[in-house]
Short mmCIF file of C-alpha atoms and ligand atoms in Angstrom, two decimals:
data_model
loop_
_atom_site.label_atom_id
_atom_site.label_comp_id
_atom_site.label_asym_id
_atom_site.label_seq_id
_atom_site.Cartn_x
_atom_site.Cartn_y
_atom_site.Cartn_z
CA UNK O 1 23.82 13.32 5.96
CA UNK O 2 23.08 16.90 7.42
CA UNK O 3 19.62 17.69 8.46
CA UNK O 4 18.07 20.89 6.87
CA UNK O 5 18.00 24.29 9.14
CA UNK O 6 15.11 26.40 8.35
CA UNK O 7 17.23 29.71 8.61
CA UNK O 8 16.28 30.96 5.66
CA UNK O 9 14.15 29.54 2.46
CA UNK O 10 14.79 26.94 1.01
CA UNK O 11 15.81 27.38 -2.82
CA UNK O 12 14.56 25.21 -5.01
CA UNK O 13 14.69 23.74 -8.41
CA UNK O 14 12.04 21.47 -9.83
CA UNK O 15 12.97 19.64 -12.89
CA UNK O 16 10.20 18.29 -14.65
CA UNK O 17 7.68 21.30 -13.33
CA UNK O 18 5.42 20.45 -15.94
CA UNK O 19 4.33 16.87 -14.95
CA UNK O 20 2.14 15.35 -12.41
CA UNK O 21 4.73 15.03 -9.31
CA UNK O 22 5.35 19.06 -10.49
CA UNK O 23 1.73 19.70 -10.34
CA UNK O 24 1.71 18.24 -6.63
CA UNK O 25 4.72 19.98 -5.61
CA UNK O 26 4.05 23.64 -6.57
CA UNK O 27 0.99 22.97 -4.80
CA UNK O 28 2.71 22.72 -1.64
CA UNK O 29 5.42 25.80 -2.36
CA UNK O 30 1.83 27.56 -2.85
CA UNK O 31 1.17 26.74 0.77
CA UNK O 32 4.27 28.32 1.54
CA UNK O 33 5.95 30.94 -0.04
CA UNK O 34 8.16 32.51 3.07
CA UNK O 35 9.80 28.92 3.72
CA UNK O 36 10.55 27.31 -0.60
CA UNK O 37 11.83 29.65 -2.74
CA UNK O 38 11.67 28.52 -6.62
CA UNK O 39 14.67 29.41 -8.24
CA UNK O 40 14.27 27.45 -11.26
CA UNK O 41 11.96 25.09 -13.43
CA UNK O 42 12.13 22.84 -16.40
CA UNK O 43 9.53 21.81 -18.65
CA UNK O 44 9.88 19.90 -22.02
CA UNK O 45 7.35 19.92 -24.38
CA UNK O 46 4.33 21.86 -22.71
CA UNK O 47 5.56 25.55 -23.21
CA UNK O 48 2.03 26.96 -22.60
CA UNK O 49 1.94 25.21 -19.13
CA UNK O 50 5.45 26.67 -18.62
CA UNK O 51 4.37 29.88 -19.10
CA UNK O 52 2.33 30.03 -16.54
CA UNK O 53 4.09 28.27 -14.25
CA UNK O 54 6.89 31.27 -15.45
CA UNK O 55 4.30 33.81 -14.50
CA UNK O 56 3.20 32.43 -11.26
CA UNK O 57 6.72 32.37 -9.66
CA UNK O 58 8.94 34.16 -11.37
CA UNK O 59 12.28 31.71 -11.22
CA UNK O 60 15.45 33.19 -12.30
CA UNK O 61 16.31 30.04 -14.17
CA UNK O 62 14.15 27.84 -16.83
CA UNK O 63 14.90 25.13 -19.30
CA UNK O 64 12.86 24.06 -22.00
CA UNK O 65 13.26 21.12 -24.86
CA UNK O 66 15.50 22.64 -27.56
CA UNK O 67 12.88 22.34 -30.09
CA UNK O 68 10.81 24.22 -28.40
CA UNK O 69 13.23 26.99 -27.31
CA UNK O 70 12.78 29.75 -30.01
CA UNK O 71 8.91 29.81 -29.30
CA UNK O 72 9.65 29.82 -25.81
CA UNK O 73 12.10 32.88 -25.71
CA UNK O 74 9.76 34.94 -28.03
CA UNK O 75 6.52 34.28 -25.90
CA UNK O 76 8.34 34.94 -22.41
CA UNK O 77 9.29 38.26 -23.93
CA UNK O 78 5.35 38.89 -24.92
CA UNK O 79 4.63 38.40 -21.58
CA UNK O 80 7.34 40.74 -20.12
CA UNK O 81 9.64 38.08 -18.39
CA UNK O 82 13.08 37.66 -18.47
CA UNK O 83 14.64 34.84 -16.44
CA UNK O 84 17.78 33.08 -17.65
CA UNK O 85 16.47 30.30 -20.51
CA UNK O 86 18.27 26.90 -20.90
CA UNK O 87 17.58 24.04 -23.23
CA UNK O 88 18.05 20.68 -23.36
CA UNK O 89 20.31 18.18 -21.30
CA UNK O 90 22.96 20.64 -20.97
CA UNK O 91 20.68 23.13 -19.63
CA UNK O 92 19.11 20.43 -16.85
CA UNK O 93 22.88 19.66 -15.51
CA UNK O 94 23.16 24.14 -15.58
CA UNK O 95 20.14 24.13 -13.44
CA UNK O 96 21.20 21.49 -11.20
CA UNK O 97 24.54 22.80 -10.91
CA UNK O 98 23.56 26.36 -9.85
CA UNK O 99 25.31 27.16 -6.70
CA UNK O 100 22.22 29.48 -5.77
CA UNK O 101 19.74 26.33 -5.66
CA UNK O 102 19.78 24.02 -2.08
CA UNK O 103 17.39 21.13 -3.26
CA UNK O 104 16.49 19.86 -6.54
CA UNK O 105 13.10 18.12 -7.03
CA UNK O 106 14.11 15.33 -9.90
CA UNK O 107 10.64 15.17 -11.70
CA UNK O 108 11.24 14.42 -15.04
CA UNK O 109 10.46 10.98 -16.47
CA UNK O 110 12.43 8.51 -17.79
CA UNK O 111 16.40 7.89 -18.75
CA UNK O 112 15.99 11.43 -19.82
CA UNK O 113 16.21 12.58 -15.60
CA UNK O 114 19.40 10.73 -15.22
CA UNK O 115 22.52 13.34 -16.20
CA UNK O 116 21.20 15.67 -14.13
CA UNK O 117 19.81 13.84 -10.84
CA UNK O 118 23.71 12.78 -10.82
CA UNK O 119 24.63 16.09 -11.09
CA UNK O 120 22.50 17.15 -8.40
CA UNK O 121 24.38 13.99 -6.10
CA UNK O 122 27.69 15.30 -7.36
CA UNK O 123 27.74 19.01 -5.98
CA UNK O 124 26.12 17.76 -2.88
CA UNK O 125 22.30 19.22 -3.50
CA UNK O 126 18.93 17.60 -1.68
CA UNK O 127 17.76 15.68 -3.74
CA UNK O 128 13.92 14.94 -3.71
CA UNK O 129 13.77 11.80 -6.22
CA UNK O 130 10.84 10.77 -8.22
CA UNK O 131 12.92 9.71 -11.06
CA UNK O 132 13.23 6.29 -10.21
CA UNK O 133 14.65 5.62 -13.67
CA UNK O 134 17.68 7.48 -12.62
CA UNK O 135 18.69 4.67 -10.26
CA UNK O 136 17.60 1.70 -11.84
CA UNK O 137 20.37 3.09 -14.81
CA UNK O 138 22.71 4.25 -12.31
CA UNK O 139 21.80 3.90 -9.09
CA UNK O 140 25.77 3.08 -8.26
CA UNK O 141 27.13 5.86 -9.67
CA UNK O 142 23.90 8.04 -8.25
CA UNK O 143 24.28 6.75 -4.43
CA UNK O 144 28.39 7.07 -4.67
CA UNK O 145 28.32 10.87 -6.01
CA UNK O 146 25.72 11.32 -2.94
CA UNK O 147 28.20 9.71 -0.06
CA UNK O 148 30.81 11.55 -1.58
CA UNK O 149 29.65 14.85 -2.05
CA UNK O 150 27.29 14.77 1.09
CA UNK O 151 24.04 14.95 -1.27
CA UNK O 152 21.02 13.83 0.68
CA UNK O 153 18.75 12.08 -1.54
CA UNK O 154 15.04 11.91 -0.08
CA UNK O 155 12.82 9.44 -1.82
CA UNK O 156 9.59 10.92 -2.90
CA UNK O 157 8.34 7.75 -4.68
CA UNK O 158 5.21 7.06 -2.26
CA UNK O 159 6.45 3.52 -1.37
CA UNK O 160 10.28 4.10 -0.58
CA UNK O 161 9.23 7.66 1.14
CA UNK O 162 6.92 5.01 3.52
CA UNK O 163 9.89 2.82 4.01
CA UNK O 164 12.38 5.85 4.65
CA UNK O 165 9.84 6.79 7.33
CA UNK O 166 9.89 3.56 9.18
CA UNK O 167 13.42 3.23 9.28
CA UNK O 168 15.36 3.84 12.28
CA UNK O 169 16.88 7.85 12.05
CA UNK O 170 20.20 6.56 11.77
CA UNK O 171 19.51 4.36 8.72
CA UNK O 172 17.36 7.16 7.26
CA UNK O 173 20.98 9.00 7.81
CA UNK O 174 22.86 6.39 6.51
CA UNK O 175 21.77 4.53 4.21
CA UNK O 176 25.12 1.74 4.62
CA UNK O 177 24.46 0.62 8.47
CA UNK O 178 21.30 -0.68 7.34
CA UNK O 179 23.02 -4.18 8.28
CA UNK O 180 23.89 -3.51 11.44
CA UNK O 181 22.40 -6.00 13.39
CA UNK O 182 21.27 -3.83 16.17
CA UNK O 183 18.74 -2.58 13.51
CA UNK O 184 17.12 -5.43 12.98
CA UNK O 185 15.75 -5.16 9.84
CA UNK O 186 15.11 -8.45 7.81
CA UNK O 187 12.85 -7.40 4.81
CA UNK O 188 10.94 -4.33 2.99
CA UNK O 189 8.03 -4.49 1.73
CA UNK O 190 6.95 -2.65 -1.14
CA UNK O 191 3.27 -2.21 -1.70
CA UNK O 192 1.98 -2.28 -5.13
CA UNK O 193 -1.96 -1.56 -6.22
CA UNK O 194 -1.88 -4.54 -8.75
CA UNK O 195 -3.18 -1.57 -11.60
CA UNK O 196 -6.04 -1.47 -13.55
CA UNK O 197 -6.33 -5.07 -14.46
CA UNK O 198 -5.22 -7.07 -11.29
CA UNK O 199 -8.84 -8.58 -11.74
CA UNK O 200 -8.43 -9.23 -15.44
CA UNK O 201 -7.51 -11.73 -17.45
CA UNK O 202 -3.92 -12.32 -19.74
CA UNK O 203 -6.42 -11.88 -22.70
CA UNK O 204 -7.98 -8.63 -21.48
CA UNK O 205 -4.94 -7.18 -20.80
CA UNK O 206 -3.65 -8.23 -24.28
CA UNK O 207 -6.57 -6.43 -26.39
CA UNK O 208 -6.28 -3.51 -23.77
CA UNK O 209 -6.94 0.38 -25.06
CA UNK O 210 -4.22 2.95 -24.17
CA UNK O 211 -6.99 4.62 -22.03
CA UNK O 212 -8.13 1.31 -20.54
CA UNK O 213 -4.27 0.80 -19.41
CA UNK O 214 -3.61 4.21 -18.58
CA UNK O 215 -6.77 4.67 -16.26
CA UNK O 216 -5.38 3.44 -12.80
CA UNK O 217 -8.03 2.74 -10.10
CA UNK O 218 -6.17 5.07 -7.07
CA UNK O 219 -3.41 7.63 -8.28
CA UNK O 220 -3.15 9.74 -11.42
CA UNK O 221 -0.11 10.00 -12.44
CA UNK O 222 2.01 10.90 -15.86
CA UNK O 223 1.27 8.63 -19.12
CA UNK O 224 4.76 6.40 -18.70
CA UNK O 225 4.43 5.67 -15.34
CA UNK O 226 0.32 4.46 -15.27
CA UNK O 227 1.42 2.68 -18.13
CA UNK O 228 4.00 0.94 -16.20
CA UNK O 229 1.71 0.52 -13.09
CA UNK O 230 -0.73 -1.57 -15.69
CA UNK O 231 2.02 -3.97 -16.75
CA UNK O 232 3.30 -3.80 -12.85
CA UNK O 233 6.98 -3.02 -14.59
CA UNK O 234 6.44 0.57 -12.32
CA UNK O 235 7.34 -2.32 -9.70
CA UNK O 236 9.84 -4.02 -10.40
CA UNK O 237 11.91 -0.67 -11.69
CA UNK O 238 11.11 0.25 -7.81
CA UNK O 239 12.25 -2.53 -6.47
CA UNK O 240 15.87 -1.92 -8.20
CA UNK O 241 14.91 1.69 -6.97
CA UNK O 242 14.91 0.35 -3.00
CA UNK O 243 18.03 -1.76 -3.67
CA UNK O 244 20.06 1.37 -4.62
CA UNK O 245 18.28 3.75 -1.84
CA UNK O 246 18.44 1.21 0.93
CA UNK O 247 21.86 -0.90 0.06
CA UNK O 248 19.87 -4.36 0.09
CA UNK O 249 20.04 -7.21 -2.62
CA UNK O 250 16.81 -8.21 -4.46
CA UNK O 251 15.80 -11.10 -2.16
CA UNK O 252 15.95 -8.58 1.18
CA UNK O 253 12.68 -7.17 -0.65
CA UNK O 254 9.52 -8.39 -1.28
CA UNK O 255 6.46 -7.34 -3.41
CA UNK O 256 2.85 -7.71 -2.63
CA UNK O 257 -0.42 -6.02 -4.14
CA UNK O 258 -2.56 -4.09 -1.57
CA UNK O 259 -5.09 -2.31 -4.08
CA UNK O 260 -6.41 0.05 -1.11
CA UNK O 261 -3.44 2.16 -1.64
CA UNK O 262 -3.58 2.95 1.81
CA UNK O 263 -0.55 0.99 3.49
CA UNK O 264 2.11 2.80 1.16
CA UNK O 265 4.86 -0.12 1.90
CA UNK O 266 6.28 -1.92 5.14
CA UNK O 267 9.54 -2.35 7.22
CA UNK O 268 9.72 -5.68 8.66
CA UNK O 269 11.98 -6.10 11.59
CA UNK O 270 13.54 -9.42 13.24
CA UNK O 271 11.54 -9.40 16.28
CA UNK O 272 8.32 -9.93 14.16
CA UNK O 273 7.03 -6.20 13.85
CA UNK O 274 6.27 -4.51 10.63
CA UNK O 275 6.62 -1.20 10.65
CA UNK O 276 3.90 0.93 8.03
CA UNK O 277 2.90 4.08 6.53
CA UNK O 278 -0.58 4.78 6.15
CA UNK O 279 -2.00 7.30 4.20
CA UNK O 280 -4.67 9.15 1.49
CA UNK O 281 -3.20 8.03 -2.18
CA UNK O 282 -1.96 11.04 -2.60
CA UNK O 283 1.72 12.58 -3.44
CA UNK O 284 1.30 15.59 -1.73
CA UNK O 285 2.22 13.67 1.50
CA UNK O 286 5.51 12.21 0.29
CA UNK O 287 6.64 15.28 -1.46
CA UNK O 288 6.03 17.46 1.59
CA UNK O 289 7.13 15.05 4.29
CA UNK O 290 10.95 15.33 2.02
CA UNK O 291 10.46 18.65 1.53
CA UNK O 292 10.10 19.66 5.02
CA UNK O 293 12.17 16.58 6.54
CA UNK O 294 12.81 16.15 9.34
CA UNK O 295 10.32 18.20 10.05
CA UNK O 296 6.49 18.11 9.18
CA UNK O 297 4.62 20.65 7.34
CA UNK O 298 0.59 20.75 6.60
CA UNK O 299 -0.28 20.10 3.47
CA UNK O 300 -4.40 19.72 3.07
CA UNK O 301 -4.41 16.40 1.88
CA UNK O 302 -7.56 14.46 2.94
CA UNK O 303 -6.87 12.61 5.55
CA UNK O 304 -7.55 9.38 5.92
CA UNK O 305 -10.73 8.33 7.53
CA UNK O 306 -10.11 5.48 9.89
CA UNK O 307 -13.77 4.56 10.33
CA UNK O 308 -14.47 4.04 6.68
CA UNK O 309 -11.93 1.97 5.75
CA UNK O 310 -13.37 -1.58 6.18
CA UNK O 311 -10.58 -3.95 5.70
CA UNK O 312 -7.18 -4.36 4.46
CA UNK O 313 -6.35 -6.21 1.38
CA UNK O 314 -2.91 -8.13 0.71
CA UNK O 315 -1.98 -10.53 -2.44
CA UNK O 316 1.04 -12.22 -3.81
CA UNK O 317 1.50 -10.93 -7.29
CA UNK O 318 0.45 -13.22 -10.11
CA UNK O 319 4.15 -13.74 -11.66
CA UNK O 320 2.92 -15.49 -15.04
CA UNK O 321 0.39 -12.31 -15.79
CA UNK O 322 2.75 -9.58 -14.43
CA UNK O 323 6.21 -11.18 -16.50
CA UNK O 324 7.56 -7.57 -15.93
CA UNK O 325 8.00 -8.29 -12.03
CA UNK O 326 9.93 -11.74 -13.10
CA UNK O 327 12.44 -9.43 -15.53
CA UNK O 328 13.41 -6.79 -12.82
CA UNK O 329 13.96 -9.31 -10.14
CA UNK O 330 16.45 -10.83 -13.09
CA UNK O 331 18.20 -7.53 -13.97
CA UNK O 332 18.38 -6.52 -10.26
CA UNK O 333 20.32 -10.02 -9.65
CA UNK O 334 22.29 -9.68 -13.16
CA UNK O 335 23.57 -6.36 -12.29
CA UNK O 336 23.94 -2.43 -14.18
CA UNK O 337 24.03 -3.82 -17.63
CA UNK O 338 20.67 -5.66 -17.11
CA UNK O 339 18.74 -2.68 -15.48
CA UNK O 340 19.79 -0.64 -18.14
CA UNK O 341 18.55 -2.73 -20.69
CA UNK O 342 14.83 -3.46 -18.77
CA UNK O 343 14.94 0.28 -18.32
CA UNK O 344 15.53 1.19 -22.08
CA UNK O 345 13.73 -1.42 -23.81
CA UNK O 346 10.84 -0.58 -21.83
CA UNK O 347 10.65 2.79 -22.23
CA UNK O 348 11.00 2.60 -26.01
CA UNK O 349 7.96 -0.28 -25.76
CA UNK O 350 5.68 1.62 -23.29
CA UNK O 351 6.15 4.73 -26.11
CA UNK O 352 5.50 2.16 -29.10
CA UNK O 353 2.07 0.81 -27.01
CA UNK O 354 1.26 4.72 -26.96
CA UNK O 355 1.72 4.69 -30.49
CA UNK O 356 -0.66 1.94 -31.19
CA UNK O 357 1.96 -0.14 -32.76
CA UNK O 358 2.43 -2.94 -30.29
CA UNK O 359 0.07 -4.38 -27.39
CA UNK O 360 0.35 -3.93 -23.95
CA UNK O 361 1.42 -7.84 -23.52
CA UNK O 362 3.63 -6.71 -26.14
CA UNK O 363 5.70 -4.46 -23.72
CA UNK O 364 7.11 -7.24 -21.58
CA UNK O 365 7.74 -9.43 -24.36
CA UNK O 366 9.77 -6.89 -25.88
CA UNK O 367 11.83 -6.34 -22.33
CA UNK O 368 12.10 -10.15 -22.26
CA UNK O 369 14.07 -10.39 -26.06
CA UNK O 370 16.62 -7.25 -25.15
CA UNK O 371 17.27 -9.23 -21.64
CA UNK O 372 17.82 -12.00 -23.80
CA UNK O 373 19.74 -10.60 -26.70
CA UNK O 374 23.76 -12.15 -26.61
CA UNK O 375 25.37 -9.01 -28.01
CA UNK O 376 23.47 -7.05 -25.20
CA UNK O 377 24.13 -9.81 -23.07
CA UNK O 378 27.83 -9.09 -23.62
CA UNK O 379 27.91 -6.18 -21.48
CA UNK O 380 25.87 -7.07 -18.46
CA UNK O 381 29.20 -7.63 -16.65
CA UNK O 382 31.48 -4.26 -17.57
CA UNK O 383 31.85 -2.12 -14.65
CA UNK O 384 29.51 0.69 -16.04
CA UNK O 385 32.05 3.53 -13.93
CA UNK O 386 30.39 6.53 -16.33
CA UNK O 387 27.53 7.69 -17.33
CA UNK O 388 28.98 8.09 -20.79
CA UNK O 389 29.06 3.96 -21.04
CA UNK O 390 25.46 4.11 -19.05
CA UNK O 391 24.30 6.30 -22.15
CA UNK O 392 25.89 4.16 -24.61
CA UNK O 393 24.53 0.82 -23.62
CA UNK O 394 20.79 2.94 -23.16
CA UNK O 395 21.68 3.39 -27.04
CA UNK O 396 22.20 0.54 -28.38
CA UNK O 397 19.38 -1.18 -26.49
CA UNK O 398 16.92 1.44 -27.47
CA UNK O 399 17.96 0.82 -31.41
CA UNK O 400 17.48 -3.48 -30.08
CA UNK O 401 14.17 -2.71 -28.89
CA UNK O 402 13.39 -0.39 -32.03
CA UNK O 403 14.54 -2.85 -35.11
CA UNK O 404 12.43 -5.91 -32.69
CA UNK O 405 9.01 -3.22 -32.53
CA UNK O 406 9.47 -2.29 -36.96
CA UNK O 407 9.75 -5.84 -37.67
CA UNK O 408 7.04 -6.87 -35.78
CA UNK O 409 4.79 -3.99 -36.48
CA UNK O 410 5.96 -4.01 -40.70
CA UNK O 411 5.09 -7.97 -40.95
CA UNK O 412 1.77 -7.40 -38.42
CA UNK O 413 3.49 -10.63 -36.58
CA UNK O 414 2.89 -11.62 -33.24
CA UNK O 415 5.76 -11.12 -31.27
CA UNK O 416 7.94 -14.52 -29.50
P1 LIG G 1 4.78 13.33 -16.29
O1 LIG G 1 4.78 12.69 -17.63
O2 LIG G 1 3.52 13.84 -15.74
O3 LIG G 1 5.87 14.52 -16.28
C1 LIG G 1 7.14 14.33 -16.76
C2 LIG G 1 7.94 15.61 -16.74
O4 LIG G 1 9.18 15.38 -17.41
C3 LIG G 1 7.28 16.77 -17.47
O5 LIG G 1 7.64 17.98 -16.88
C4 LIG G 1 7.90 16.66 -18.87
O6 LIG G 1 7.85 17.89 -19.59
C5 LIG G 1 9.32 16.29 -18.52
N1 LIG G 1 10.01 15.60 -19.59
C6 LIG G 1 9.53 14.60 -20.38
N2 LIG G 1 10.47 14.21 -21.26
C7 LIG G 1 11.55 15.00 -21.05
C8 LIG G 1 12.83 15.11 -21.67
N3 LIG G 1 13.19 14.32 -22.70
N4 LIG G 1 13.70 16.03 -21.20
C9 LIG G 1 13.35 16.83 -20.18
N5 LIG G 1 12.16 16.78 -19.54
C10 LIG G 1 11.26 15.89 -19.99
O7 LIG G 1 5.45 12.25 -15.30
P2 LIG G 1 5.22 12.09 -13.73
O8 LIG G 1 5.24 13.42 -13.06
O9 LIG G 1 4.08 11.19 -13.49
O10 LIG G 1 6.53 11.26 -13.33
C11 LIG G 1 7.79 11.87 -13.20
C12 LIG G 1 8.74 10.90 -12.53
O11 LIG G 1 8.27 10.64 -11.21
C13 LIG G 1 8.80 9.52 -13.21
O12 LIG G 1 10.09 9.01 -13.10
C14 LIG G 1 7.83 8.66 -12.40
O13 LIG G 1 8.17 7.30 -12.42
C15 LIG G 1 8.06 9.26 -11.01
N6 LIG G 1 6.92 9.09 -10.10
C16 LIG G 1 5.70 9.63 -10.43
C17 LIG G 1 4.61 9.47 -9.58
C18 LIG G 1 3.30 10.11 -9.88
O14 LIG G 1 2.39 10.02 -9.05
N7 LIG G 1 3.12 10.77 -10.99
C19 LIG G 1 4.72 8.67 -8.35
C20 LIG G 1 6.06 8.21 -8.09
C21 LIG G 1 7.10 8.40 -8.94
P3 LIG G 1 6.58 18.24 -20.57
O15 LIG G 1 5.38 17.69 -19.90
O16 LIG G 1 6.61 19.74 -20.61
O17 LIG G 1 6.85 17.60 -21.89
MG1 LIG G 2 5.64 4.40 -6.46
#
């Protein structure tokens, strides 16, 4: 893994420039304008926000959701700009492939981040990952492309950018000689806030509002991912996250609630330490510590004040209320196939529960029946070598999860 020089700017592309983690990282290229260059942005659906994001910092490059690119051409020409416009998948892999971008920030959410994070790993780009959906699909083929090309992938998920900072340099270089004994590191520990209702009951959670499950009590976030902090399925797809980044099976990491949100996740070692990051909830800290790694950069977040924090909170996870925790730990141990399938039939369920057709209880359920389904089954043990198969099995779960989600919400049945 080579280290980044600072001999010029660093050129960046930021795909998903539109969402939350983009919102938090153009605040830090704000900060500094002589050291990140933005070469190029993507946005999907929010054109107007594009826009000004197109005004601000004038990329060369931008890609925008096919749908959306006619409007988008003609209103970039209103405002006088002309950068080069993609659309669609094929314009995300473009962007990522541009020989004049160093590091791509993978921002987008969901399966739809995948083709071109592993393009990114492929021609040997940094890699600042947030899409942790990308690995839990194809976190194999992801981490392979990287080794081989010489990609450095730099976790910007707030718990595996704490772990990645308490890990010895030449594990943080490496991500293979992790089990070399001289190490001695026995287990990770991923810190989870437990979501909005860690407090509440199975039946609370059940008659649940979308804002009541989107509301989370210490980040803000994009809709899919607070959704997926409420059901605690945001931590189990990071726990098959850590298993790609840092080469460990399931059982080498554990999960347990801290709802301060300060301790952003732990390193255990052999000779009884544990190794932590502390810090405001806040991604600003993650994103700049990759960005500027290994260095350190500034970046105005509130720091934490020592003096006020009282005490330290740490709880195993209910496994019976948070069933999504069980699933992962399943499809981490079951293999490609099985993440896949958690990965698509939740996504499809956590946009049903946004579309008022199913409950939040629902969302597991529905995760549970794909896991279980015998023709889906079928496949959990293929190789999965390309991302063409990866897409193809994401298919035929998402049409699973879709025919389980019209017949429940056409009959008004409960679903089991
Ligand atoms: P947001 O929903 O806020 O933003 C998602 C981004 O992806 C937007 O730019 C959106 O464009 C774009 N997008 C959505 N669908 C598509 C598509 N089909 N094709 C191309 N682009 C698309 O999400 P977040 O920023 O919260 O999360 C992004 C990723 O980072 C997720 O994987 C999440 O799990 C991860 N993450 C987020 C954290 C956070 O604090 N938010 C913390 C840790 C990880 P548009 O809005 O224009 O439609
Ligand atoms: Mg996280």
């Amino acid at each position: 893994m080579s280290e980044w020089q600072y001999e010029r700017p660093q050129r960046l592309a930021v795909l998903g420039a539109t969402g939350s983690i983009g919102d938090s990282t153009l605040e830090i290229l704000r900060l500094y304008p002589d050291r990140y260059r933005l070469v190029a942005l993507s946005g999907h659906s929010r054109i107007d926000k594009l826009l000004l994001l197109c005004q601000e910092f004038r990329p060369e490059f931008v890609c925008v959701s096919k749908d959306k690119l006619a409007e988008f051409r003609q209103r970039l020409k209103e405002l006088g700009l002309s950068p080069t416009v993609l659309s669609g998948d094929d314009g995300l892999d473009a962007i990522a492939s541009l020989p004049q971008v160093d590091t791509v920030v993978a921002a987008i959410v969901g399966a739809a981040g995948l083709s071109s994070t592993l393009t990114a790993a492929r021609l040997g780009k940094r890699i600042l990952l947030a899409n942790k959906e990308s690995l839990v699909m194809a976190g194999h083929l992801v981490m392979a492309a990287a080794r081989r090309s010489g990609s450095v992938i730099l976790p910007i998920d707030s718990e595996h950018n704490a772990i990645f900072q308490c890990l010895p340099k030449s594990v943080q270089m490496d991500n293979r000689c992790i089990h070399d004994e001289c190490h001695g590191i026995q287990t990770l520990w991923l810190t989870a806030s437990g979501g909005g209702f860690l407090h509440k009951s199975i039946d609370e959670m059940k008659k649940a509002s979308i804002s009541d499950a989107i509301r989370h009590p210490n980040w803000s976030m994009g809709q899919k991912i607070s959704i997926d902090s409420a059901t605690m399925m945001n931590k189990g797809l990071e726990l098959i996250e850590a298993c790609h980044l840092f080469n460990l099976p399931e059982d080498r990491i554990q999960i347990v609630i801290h709802p301060n949100s300060v301790v952003h996740s732990l390193v255990q070692y052999v000779d009884g330490s544990f190794l932590a990051q502390l810090g405001s909830p806040d991604m600003r800290t993650p994103i700049a510590h990759a960005l500027a790694y290994p260095n350190r950069i500034d970046t105005g977040v509130q720091p934490l004040d020592l003096y006020a924090l009282s005490h330290l909170n740490f709880i195993k996870p209910d496994l019976e209320k948070f069933v999504a925790l069980k699933l992962a730990r399943f499809a981490a141990r079951r293999g490609t196939g099985a993440c896949i399938t958690l990965n698509a039939a939740n996504e499809v369920a956590v946009a049903a529960f946004l579309d008022e057709r199913i409950c939040l209880t629902d969302i597991a359920t529905i995760v549970k029946m794909c896991l279980d389904d015998d023709a889906l089954a079928m496949c959990y043990d293929d190789d999965f070598t390309t991302l063409e198969e990866i897409i193809s099995m994401d298919k035929r779960v998402r049409q699973r999860a879709c025919s389980i989600i019209d017949r429940v919400s056409m009959n008004d049945e409960d679903i089991q």
